[in-house]
PDB file of C-alpha atoms in Angstrom:
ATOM      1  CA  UNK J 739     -19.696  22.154  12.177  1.00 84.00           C
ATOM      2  CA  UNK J 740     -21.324  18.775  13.010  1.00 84.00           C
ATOM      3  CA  UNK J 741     -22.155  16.033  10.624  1.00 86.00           C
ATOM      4  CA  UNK J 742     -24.316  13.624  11.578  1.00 82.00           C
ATOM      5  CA  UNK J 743     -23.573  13.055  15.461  1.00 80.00           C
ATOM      6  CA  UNK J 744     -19.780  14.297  15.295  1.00 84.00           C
ATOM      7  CA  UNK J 745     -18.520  17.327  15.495  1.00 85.00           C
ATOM      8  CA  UNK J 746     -16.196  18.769  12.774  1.00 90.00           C
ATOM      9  CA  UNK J 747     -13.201  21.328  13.787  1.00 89.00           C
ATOM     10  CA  UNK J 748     -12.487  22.840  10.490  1.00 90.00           C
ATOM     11  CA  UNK J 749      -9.386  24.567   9.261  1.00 89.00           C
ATOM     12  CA  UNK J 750      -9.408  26.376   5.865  1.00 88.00           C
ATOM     13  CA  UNK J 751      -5.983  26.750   4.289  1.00 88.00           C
ATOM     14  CA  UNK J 752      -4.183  27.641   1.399  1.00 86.00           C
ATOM     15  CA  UNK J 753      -3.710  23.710   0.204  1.00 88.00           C
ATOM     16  CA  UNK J 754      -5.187  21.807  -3.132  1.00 85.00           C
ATOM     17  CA  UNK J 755      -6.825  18.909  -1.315  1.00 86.00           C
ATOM     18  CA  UNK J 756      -8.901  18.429   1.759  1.00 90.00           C
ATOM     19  CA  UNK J 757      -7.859  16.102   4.855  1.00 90.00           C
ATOM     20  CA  UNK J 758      -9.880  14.371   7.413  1.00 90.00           C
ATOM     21  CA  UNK J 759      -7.550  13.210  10.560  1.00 87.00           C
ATOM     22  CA  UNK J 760      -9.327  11.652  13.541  1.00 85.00           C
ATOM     23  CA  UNK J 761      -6.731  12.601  16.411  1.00 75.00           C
ATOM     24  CA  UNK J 762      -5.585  11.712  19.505  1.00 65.00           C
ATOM     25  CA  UNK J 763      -6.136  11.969  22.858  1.00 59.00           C
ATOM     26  CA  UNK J 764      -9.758  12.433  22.327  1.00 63.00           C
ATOM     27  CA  UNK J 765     -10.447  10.995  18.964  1.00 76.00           C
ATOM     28  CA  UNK J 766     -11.557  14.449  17.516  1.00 81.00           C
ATOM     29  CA  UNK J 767     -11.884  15.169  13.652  1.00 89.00           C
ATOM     30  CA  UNK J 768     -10.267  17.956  12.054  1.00 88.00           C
ATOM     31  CA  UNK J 769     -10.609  18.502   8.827  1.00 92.00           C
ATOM     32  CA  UNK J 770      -7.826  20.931   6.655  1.00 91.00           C
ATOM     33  CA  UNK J 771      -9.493  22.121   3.301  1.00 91.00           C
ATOM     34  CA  UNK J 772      -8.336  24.804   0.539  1.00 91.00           C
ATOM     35  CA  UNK J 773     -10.020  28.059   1.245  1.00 90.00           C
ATOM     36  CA  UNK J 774     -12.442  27.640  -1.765  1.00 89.00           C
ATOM     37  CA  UNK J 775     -14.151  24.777  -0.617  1.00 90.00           C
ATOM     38  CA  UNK J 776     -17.630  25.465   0.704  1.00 91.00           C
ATOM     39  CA  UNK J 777     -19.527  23.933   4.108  1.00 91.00           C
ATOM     40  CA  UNK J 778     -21.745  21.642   2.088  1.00 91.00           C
ATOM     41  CA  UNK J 779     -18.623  20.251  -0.035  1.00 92.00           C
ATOM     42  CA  UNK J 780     -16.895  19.701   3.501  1.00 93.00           C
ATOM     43  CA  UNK J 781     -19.736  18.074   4.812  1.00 91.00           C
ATOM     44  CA  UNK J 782     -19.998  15.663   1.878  1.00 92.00           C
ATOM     45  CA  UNK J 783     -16.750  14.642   2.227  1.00 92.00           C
ATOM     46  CA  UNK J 784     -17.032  13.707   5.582  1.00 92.00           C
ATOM     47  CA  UNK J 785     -19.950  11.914   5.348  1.00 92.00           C
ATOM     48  CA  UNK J 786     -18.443   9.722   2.740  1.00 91.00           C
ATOM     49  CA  UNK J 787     -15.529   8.913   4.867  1.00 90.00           C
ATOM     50  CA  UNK J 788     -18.187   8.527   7.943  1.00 90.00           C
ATOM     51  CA  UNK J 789     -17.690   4.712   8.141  1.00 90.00           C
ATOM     52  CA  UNK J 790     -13.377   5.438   8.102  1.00 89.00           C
ATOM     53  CA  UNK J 791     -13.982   7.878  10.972  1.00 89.00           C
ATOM     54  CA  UNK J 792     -15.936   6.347  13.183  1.00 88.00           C
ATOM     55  CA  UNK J 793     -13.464   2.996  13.202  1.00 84.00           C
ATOM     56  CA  UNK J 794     -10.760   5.591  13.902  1.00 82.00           C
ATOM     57  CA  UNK J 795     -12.994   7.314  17.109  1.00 81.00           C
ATOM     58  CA  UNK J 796     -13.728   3.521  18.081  1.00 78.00           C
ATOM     59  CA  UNK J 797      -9.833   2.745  18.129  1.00 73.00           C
ATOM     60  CA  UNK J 798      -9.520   5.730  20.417  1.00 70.00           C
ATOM     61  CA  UNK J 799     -11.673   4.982  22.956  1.00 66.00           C
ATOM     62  CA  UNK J 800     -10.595   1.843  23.580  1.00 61.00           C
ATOM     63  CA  UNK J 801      -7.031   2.818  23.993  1.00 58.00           C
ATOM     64  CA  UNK J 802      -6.163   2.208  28.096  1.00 50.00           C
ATOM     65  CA  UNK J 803      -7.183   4.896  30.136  1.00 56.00           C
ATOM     66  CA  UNK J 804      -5.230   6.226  33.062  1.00 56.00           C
ATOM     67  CA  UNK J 805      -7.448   6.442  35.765  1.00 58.00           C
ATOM     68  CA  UNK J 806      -8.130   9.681  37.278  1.00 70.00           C
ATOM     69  CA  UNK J 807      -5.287  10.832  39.752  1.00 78.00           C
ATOM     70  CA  UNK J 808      -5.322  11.310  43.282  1.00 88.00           C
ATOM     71  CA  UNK J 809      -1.436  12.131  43.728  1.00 92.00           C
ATOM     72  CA  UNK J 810      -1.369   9.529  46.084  1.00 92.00           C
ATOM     73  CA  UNK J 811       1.446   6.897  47.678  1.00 94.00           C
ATOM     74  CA  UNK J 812       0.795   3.991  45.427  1.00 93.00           C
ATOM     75  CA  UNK J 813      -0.476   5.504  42.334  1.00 92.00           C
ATOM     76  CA  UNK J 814       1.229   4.643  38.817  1.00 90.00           C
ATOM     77  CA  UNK J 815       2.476   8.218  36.617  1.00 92.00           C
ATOM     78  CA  UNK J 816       4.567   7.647  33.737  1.00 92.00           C
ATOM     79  CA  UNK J 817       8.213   9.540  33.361  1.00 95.00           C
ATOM     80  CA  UNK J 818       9.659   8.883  29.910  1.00 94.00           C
ATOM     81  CA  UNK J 819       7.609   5.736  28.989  1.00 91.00           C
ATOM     82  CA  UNK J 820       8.551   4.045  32.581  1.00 92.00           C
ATOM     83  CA  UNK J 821       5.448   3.614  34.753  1.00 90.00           C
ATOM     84  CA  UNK J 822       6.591   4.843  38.112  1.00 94.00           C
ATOM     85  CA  UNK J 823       5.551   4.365  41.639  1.00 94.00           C
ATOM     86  CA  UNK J 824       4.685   7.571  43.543  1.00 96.00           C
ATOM     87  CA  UNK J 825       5.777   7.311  46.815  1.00 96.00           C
ATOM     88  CA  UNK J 826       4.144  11.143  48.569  1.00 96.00           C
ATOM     89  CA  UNK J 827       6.082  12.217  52.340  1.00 95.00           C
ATOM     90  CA  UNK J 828       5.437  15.074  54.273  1.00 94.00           C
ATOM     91  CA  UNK J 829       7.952  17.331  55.480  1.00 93.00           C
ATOM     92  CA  UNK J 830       8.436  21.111  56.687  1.00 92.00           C
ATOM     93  CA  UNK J 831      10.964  22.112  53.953  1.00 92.00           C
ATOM     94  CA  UNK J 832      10.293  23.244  50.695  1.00 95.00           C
ATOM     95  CA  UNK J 833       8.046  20.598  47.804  1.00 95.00           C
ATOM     96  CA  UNK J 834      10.112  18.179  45.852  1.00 95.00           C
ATOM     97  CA  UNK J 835      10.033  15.792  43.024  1.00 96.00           C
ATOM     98  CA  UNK J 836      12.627  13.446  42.150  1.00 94.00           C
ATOM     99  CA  UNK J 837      13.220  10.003  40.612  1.00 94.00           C
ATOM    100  CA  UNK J 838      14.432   6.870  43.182  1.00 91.00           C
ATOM    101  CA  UNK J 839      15.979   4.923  41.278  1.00 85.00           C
ATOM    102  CA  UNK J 840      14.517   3.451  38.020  1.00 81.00           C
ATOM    103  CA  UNK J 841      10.675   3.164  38.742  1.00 89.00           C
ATOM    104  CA  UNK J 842      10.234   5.193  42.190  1.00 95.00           C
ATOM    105  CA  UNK J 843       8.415   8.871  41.982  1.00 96.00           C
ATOM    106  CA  UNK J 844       9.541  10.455  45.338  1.00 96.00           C
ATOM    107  CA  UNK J 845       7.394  13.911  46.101  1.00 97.00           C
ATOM    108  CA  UNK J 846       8.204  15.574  49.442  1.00 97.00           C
ATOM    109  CA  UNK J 847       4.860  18.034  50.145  1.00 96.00           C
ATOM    110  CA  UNK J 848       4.307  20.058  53.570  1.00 96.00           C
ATOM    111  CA  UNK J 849       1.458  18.788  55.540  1.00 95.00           C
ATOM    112  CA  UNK J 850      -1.688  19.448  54.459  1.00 93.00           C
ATOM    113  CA  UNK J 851      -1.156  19.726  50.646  1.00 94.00           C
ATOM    114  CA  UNK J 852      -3.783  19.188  48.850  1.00 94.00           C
ATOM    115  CA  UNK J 853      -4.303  16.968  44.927  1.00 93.00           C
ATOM    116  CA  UNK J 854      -4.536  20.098  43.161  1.00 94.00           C
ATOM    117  CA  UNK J 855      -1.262  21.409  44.438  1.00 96.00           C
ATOM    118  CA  UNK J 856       0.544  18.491  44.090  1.00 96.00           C
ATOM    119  CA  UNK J 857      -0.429  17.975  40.573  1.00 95.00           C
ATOM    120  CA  UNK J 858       0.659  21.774  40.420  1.00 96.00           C
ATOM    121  CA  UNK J 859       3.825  20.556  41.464  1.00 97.00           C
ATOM    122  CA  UNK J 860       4.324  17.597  39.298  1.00 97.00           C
ATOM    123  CA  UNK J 861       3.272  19.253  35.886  1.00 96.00           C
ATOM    124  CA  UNK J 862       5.896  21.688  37.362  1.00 97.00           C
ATOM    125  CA  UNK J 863       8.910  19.103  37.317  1.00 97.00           C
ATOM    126  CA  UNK J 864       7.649  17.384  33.951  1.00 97.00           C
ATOM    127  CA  UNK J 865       7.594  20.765  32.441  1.00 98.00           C
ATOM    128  CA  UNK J 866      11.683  21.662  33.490  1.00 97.00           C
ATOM    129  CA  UNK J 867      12.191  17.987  32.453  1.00 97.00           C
ATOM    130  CA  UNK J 868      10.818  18.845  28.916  1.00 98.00           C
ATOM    131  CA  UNK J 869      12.458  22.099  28.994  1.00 98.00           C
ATOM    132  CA  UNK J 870      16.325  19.901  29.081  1.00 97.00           C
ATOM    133  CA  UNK J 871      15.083  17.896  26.673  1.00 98.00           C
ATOM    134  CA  UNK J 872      13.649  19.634  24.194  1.00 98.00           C
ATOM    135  CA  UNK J 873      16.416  22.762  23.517  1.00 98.00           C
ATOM    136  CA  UNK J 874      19.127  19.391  22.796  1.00 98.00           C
ATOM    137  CA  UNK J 875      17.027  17.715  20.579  1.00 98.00           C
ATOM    138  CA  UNK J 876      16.090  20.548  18.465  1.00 98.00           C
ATOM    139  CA  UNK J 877      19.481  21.511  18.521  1.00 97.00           C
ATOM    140  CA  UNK J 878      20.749  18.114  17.164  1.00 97.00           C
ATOM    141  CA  UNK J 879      18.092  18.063  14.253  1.00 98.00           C
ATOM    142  CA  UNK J 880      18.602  21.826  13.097  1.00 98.00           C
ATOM    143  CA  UNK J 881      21.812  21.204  10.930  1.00 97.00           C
ATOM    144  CA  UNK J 882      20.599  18.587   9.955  1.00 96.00           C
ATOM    145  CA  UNK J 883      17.316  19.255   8.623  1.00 97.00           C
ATOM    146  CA  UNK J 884      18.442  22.700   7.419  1.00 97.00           C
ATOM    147  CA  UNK J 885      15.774  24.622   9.685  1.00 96.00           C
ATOM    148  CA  UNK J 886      15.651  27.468  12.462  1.00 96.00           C
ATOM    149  CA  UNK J 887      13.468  27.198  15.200  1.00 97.00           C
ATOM    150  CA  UNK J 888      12.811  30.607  16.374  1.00 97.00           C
ATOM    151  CA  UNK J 889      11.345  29.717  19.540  1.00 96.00           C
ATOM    152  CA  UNK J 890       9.549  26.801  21.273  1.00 97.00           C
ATOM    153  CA  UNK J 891       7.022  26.443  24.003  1.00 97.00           C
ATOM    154  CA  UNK J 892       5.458  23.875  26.105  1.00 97.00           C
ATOM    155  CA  UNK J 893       1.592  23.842  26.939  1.00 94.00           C
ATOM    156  CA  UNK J 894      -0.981  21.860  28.177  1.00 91.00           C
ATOM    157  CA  UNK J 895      -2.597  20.337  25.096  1.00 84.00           C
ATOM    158  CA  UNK J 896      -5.648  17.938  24.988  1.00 73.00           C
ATOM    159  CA  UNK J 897      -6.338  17.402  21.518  1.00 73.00           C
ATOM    160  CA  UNK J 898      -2.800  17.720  19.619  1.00 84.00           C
ATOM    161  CA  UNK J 899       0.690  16.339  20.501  1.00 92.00           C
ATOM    162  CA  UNK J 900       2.267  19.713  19.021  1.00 93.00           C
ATOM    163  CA  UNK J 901       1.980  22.896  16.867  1.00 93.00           C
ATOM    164  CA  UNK J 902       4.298  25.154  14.490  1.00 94.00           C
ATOM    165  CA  UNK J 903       3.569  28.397  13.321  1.00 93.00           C
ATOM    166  CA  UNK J 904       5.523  28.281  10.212  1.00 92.00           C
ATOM    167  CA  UNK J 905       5.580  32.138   9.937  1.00 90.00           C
ATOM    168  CA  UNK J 906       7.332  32.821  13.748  1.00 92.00           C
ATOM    169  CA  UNK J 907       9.316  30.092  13.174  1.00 94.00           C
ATOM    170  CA  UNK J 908       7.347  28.667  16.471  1.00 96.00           C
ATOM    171  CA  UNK J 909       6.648  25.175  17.778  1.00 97.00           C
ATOM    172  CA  UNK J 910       4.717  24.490  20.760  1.00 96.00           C
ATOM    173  CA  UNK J 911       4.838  21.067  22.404  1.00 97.00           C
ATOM    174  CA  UNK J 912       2.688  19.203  25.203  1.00 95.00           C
ATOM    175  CA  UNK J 913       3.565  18.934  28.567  1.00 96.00           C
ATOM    176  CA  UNK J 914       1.940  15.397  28.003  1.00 93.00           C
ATOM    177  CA  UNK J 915       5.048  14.477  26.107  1.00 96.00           C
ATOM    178  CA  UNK J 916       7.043  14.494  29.533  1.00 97.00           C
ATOM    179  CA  UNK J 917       5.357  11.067  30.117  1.00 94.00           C
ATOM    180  CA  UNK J 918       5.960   9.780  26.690  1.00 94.00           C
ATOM    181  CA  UNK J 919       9.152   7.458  25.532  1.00 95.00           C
ATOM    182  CA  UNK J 920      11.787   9.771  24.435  1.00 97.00           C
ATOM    183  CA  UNK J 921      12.018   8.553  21.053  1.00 96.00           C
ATOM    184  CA  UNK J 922       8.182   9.540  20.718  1.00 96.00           C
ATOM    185  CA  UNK J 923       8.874  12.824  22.165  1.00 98.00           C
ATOM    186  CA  UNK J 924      11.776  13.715  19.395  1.00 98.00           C
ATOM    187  CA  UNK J 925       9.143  12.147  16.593  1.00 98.00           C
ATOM    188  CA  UNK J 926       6.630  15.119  17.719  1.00 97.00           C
ATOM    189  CA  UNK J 927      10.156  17.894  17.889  1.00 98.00           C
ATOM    190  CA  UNK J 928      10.504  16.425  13.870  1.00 98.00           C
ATOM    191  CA  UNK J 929       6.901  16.472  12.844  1.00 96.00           C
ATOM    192  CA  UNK J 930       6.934  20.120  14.045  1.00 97.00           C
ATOM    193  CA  UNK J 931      10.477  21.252  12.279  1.00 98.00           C
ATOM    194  CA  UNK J 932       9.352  19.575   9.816  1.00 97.00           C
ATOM    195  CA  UNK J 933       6.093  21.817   9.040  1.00 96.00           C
ATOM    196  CA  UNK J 934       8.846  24.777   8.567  1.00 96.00           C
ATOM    197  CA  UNK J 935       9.887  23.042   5.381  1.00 96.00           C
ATOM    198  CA  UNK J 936       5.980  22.093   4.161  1.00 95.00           C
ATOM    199  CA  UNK J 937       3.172  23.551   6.482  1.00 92.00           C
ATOM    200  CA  UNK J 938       0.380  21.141   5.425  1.00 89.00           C
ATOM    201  CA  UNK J 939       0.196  17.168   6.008  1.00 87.00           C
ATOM    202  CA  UNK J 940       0.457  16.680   2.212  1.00 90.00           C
ATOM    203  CA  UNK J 941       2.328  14.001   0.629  1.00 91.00           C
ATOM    204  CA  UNK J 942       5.742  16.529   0.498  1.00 94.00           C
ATOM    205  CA  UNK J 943       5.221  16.615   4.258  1.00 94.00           C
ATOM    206  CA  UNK J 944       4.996  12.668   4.798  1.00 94.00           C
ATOM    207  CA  UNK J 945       8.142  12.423   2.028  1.00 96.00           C
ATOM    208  CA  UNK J 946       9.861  14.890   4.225  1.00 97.00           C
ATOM    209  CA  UNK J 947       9.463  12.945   7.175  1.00 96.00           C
ATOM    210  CA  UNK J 948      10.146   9.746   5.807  1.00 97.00           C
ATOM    211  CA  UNK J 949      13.697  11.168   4.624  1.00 97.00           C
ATOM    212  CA  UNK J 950      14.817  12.442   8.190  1.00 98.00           C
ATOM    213  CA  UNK J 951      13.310   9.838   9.964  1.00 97.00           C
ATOM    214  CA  UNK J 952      12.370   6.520   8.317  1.00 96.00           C
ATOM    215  CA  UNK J 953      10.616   4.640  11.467  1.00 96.00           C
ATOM    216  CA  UNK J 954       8.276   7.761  12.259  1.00 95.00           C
ATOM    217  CA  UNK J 955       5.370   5.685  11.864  1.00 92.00           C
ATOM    218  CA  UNK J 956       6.350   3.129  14.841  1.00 93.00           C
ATOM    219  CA  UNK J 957       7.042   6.229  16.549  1.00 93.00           C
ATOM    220  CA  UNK J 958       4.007   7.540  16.101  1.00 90.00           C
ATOM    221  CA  UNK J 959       1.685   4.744  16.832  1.00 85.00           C
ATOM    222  CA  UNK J 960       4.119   3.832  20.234  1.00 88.00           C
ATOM    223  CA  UNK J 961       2.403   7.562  21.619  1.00 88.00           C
ATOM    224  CA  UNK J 962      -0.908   7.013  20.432  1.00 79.00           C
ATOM    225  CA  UNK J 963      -0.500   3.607  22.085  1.00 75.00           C
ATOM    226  CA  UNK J 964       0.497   5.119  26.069  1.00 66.00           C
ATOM    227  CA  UNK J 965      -2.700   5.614  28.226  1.00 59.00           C
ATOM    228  CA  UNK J 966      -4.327   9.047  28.145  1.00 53.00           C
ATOM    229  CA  UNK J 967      -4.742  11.107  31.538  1.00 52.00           C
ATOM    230  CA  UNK J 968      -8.232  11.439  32.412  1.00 41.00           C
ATOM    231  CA  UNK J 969      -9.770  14.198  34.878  1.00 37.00           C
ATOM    232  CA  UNK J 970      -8.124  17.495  35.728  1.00 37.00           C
ATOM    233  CA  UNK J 971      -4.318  17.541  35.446  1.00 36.00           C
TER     234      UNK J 971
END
């Protein structure tokens, strides 16, 4: 659906009132409405919130940018929040990725590697970084939000931080989260758990997350804050 010059992703579900959310890492709008409402209702509803939107896709785009990556010595790639320093050598053995230190990326490649492969191999380590991570947070928040998570996955995701499927019991999770603050990381694991208890973003939901977690709104606008990757990943 477009309105105006933007386009609409629409999602029709079984809720009472209709939501406009202007997302990151793109600044896309989605729109959730109850399954009676029709295209021209939707439409009117985004047009009056048209001024509200656009301030929203104008915030986006002037978020910091990465620049597109080379996988280059020199080059800046975040790990956790920290903005490290690749540092690429080639050897004859087998590829590796490690951490030097605090702020030091350290990627052995054979000669001859080229960017695609080594990005390959670094969305390889931040994906078995995410994949410590993530089983021991959901693990610690379980009891206490009184939830099962049936099974998680990691993706690559451009336009959402996370989803659940509230009927598997399933959360998926970016692999852009790898580079986020840890703390933002477990505010997406919660967001997700927390659509187990309520699926929609209704006021239950944002009453649900301000009872677990309290400062969910700092942790929320600390990732929308981090520079999003641009080109291929």
């Amino acid at each position: 659906m477009r309105v105006d010059d933007i386009e609409v992703e629409v999602h029709r579900k079984r809720i009472r009132h209709l939501y406009l959310r202007v997302g990151p890492p793109d600044g896309r709008l989605r729109v959730s409405a109850p399954l009676r409402i029709g295209d021209d209702s939707i439409r009117q509803a985004v047009a009056n919130r048209m001024p509200w939107v656009r301030r929203q896709q104008e915030r986006q785009r002037q978020r910091e940018r990465e620049s597109a990556r080379v996988f280059a010595s020199g080059e800046h790639h975040f790990v956790e929040g920290i903005a490290c320093v690749l540092h690429v050598t080639t050897h004859e053995g087998p590829p590796h990725i490690g951490l030097m230190g605090d702020s030091t990326l350290e990627m052995r490649v054979r000669p001859g590697t080229g960017r695609d492969e080594r990005a390959d191999l670094l969305a390889a380590w931040y994906r078995e970084r995410l994949k410590t991570s993530i089983p021991r947070l959901i693990t610690a928040w379980e009891p206490f939000m009184g939830v099962s998570v049936k099974e998680w996955r990691i993706r690559k995701m451009r336009t959402r931080w996370g989803s659940c499927s509230v009927r598997n019991g399933r959360i998926w999770l970016s692999l852009e989260l790898a580079k986020k603050p840890m703390r933002c990381l477990e505010y997406v694991v919660v967001h997700e758990m927390a659509h187990l208890i309520e699926p929609s973003h209704n006021r239950r939901f944002w009453g649900i997350l301000d009872r677990y977690m309290p400062d969910w709104r700092m942790r929320r606008d600390e990732l929308n804050r981090f520079p999003i990757m641009e080109g291929k990943d």
